[in-house]
Short mmCIF file of C-alpha atoms and ligand atoms in Angstrom, two decimals:
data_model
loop_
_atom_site.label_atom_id
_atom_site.label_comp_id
_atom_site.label_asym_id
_atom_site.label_seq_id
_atom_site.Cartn_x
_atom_site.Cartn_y
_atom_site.Cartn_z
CA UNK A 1 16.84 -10.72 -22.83
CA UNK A 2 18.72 -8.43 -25.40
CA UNK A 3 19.55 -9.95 -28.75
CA UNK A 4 22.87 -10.85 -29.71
CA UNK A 5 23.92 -9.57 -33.03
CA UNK A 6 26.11 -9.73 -35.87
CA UNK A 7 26.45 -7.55 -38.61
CA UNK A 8 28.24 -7.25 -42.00
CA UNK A 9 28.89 -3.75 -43.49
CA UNK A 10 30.07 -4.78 -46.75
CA UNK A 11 30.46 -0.79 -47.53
CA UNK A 12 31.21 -0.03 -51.31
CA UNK A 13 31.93 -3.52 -52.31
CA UNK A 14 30.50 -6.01 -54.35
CA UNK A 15 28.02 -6.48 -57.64
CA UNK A 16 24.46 -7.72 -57.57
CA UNK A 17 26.14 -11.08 -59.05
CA UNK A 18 29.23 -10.58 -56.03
CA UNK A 19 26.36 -10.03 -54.00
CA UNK A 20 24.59 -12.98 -54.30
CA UNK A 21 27.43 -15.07 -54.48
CA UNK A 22 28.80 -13.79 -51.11
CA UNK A 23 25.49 -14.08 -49.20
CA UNK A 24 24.84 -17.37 -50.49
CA UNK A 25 28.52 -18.74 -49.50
CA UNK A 26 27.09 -16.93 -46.34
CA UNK A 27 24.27 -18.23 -45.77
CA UNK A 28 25.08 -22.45 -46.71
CA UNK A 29 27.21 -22.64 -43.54
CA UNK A 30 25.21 -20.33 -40.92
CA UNK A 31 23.72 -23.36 -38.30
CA UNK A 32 20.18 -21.92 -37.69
CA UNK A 33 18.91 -22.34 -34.75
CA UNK A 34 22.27 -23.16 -32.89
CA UNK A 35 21.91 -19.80 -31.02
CA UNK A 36 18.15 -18.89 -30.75
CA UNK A 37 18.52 -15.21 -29.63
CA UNK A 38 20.99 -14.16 -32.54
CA UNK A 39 20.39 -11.90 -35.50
CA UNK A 40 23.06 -12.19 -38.23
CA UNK A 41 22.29 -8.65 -40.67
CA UNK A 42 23.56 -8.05 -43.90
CA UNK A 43 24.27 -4.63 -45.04
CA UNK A 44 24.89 -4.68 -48.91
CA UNK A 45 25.18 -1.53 -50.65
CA UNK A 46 22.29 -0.21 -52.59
CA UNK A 47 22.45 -1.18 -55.64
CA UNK A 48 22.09 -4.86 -53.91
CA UNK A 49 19.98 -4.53 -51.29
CA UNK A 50 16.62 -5.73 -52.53
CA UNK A 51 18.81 -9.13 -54.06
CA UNK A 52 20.33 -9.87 -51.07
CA UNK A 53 16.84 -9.07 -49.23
CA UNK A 54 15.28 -11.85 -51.66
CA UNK A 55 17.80 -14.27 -51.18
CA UNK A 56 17.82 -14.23 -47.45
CA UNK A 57 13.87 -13.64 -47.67
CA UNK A 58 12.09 -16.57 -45.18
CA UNK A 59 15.34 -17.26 -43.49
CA UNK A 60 14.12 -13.63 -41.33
CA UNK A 61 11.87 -16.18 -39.19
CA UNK A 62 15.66 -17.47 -38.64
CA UNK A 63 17.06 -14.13 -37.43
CA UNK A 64 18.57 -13.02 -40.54
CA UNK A 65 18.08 -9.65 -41.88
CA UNK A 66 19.05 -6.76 -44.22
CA UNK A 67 20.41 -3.46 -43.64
CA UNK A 68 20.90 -0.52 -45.31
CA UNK A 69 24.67 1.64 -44.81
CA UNK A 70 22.81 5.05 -44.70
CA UNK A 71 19.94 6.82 -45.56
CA UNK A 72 18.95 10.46 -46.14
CA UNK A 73 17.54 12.64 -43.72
CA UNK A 74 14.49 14.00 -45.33
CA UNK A 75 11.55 11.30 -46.86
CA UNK A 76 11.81 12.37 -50.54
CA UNK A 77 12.83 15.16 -52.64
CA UNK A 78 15.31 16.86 -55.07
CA UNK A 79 18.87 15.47 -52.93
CA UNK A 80 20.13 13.77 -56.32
CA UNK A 81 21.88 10.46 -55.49
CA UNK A 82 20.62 10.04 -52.01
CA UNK A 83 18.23 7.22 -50.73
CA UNK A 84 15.70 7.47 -48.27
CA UNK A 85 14.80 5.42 -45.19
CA UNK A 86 10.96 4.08 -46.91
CA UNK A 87 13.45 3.13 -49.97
CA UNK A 88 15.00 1.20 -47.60
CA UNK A 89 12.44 -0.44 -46.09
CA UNK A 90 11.02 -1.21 -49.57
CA UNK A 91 14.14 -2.79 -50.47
CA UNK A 92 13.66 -5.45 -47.64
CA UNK A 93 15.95 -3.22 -44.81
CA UNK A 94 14.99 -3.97 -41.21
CA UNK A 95 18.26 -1.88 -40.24
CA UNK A 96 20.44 1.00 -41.32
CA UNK A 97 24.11 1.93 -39.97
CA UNK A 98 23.96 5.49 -39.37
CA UNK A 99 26.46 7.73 -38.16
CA UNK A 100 29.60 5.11 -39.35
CA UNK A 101 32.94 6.83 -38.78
CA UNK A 102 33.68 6.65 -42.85
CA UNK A 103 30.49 9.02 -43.01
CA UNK A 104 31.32 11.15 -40.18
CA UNK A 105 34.84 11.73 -41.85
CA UNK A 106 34.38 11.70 -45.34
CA UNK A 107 30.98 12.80 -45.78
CA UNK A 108 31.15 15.41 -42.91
CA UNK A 109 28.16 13.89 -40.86
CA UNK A 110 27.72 16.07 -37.69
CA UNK A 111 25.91 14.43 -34.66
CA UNK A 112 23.33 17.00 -35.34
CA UNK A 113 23.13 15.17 -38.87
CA UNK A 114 22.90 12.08 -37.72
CA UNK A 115 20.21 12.56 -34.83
CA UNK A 116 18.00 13.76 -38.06
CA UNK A 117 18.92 10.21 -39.86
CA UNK A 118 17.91 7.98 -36.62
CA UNK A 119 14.24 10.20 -36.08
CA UNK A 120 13.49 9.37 -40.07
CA UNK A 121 14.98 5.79 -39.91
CA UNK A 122 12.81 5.39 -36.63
CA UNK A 123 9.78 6.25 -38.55
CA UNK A 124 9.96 4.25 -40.93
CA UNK A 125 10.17 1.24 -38.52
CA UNK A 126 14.03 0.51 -39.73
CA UNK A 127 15.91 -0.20 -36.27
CA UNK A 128 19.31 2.38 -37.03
CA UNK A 129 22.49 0.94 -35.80
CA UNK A 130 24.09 4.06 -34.22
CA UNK A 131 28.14 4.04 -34.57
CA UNK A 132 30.16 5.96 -32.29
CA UNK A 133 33.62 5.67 -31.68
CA UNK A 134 36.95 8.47 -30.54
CA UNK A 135 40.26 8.63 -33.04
CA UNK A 136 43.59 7.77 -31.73
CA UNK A 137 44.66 11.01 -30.56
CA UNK A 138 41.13 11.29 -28.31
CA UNK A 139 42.03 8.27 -27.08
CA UNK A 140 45.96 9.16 -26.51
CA UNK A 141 44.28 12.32 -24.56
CA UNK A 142 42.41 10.34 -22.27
CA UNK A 143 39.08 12.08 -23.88
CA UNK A 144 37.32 9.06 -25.20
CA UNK A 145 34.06 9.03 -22.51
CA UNK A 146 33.74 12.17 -23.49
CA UNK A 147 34.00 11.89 -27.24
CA UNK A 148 31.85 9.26 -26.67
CA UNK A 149 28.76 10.63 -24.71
CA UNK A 150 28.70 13.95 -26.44
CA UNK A 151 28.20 11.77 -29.76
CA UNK A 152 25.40 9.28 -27.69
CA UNK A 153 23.87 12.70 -26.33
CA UNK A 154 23.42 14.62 -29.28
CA UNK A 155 22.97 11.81 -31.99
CA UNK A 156 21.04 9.27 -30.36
CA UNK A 157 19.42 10.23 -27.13
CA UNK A 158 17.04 13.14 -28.80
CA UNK A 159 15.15 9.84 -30.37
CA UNK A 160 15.66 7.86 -27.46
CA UNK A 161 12.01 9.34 -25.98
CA UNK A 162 9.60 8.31 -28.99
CA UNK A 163 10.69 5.49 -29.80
CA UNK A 164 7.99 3.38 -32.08
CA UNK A 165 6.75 0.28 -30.45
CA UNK A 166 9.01 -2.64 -30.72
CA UNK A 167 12.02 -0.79 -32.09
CA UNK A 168 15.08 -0.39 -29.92
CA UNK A 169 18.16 1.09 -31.62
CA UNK A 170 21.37 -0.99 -31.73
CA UNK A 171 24.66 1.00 -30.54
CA UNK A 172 27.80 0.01 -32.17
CA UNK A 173 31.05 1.35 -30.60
CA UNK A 174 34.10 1.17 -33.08
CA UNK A 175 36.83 3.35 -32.25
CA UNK A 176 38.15 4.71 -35.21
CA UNK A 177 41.76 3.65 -34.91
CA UNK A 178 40.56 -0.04 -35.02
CA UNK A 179 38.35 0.49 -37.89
CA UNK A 180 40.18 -1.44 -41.30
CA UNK A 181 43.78 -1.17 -39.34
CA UNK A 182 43.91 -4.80 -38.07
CA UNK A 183 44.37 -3.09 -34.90
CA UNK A 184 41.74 -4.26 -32.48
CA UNK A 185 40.26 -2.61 -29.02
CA UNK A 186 41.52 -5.01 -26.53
CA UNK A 187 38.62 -6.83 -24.20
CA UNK A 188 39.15 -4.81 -20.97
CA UNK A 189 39.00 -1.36 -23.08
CA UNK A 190 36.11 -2.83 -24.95
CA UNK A 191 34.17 -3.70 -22.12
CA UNK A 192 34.94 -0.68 -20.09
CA UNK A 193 33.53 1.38 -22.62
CA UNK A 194 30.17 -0.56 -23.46
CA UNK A 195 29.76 -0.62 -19.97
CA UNK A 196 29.96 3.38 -19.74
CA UNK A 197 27.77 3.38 -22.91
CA UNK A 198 25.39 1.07 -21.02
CA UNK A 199 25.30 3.05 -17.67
CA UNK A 200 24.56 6.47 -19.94
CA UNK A 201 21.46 4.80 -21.01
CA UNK A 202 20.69 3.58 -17.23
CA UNK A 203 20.97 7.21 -15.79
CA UNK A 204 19.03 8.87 -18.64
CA UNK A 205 16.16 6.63 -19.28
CA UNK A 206 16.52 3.51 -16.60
CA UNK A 207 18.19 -0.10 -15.88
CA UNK A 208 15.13 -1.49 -18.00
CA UNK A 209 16.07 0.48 -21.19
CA UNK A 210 19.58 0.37 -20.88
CA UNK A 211 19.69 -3.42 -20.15
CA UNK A 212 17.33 -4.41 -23.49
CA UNK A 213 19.83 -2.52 -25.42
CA UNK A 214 22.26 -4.37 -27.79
CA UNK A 215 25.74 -3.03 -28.05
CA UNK A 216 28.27 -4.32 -30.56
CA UNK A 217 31.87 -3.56 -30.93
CA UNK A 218 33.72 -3.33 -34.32
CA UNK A 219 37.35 -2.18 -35.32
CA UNK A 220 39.24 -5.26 -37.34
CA UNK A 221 36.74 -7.85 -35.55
CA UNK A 222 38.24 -11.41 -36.97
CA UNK A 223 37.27 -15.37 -36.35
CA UNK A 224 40.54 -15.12 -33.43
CA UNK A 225 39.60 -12.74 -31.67
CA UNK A 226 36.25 -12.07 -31.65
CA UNK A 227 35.68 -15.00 -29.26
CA UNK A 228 37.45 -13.17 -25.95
CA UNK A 229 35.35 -9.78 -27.05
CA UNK A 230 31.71 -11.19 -27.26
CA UNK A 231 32.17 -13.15 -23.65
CA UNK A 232 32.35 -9.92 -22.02
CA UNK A 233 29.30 -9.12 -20.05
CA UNK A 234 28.23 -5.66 -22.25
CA UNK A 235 29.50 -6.83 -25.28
CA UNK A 236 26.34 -8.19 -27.49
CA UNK A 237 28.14 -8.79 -30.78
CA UNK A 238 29.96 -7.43 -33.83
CA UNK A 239 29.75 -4.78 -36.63
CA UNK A 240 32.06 -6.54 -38.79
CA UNK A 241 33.63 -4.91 -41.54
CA UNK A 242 36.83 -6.28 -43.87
CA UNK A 243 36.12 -9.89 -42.42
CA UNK A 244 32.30 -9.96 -43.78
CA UNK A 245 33.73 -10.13 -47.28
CA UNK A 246 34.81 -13.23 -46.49
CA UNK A 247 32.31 -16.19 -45.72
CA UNK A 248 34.37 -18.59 -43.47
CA UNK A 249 35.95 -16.05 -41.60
CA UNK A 250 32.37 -14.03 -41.25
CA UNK A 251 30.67 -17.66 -40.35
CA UNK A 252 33.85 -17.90 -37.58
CA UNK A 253 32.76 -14.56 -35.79
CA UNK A 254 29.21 -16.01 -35.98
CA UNK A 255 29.98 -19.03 -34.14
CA UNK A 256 32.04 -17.63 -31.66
CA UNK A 257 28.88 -16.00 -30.04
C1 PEP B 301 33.35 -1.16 -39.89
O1 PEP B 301 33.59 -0.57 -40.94
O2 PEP B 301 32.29 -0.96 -39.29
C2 PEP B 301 34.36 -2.08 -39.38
C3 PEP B 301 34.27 -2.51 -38.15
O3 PEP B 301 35.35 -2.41 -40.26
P1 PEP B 301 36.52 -3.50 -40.00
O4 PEP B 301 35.88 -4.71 -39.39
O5 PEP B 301 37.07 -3.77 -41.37
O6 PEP B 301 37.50 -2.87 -39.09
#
């Protein structure tokens, strides 16, 4: 059965000592063992990722994990202020978002970009939680399958082949107009598009592979309505944003898995 997930992106917010305040508010009020097949992730930024790592440390037995919020593309080398995926993974990541819609548009991340990002992330045995996601005017033109699976096909499914044992990448679809707008991607539109991300998986590479893989949704994900999102039948979780700044409302989406 695929694993339910949820996971923070706390982005460029927060100090070691915010840091370690935030995950421990976090972590007091998460009921282990209330939902066996869950992983809750925390993606702090750098600069706190091997705190945050140690604080959560045993609780990974418990489904609780670290992630990174990108990596570089290449394993070491002269790319001054860049981190690579083995950094990561020495830092206590298990995950890393890669391809996020704030990198894609402010950091000019092309699919081809990213595909290189998931093959080195993949290597060093951190699972990559692939974004993907179309902006408001795709959407408006009726193009958002296709925005979609041209993102899928060039940044994900070139790794999809050799994958290491035991790692399965998570998807995340956030459409961009939901991302920080409090504007959220109703349940029907949700589900009908996990469900197309789902069946792209089934026709390329099986029902087995496609129905082991976890798909979240996130775009303004909040303790209300996160309930009527994570019932639907492709919908596996959250990539939660704004709302895992804040402990009782992140603990809210938690428990409405
Ligand atoms: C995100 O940045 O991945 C995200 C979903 O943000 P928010 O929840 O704030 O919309």
């Amino acid at each position: 059965m695929r694993k339910k997930i949820i996971a923070g992106n706390w982005k460029m917010n927060n100090s070691p000592e915010d840091s370690k305040n935030l995950v421990r508010d976090t972590m007091r009020n998460i009921s282990f063992g209330k939902e066996k097949n869950l992983n809750v992730i925390f993606c702090p930024p750098f600069t706190s990722l091997s705190l945050v790592s140690e604080i959560i440390g045993h609780h990974k037995e418990n489904g609780v994990f670290t992630g990174g919020q990108n990596c570089h593309w290449e394993e070491r080398g002269a790319f001054t202020g860049e981190i690579s995926a083995s950094m990561l993974k020495s830092s206590g990541a298990d995950y890393v978002i890669l391809g996020h819609s704030e990198r894609r548009q402010y950091f000019n991340e092309t699919d081809e970009i990213i595909s290189k990002k998931i093959k080195v992330a993949l290597k060093n045995h951190l699972i990559p939680v692939f974004c993907c996601g179309e902006k408001l005017l795709e959407r408006k033109d009726h193009r958002h399958f296709e925005i979609v699976e041209k993102q899928i096909s060039l940044g994900l499914f070139p790794n999809f082949s050799e994958l290491p044992e035991g790692i399965f990448p998570v998807i995340a679809y956030e459409p961009v107009w939901a991302i920080g707008t409090g504007e959220t991607a109703t349940p029907n539109q949700a589900q009908e598009m996990h469900f197309f991300i789902r069946s792209l998986i089934a026709k390329k590479f099986g029902n087995g592979k496609a129905a082991s893989v976890s798909i979240l949704y996130g775009g303004s994900c909040n303790p209300k309505n996160s309930g009527e999102l994570f019932i639907q039948p492709d919908i596996d979780g959250g990539l939660i944003g704004g709302a895992s700044l804040k402990p009782e409302e992140f603990i809210g989406i938690i428990n409405s898995i």
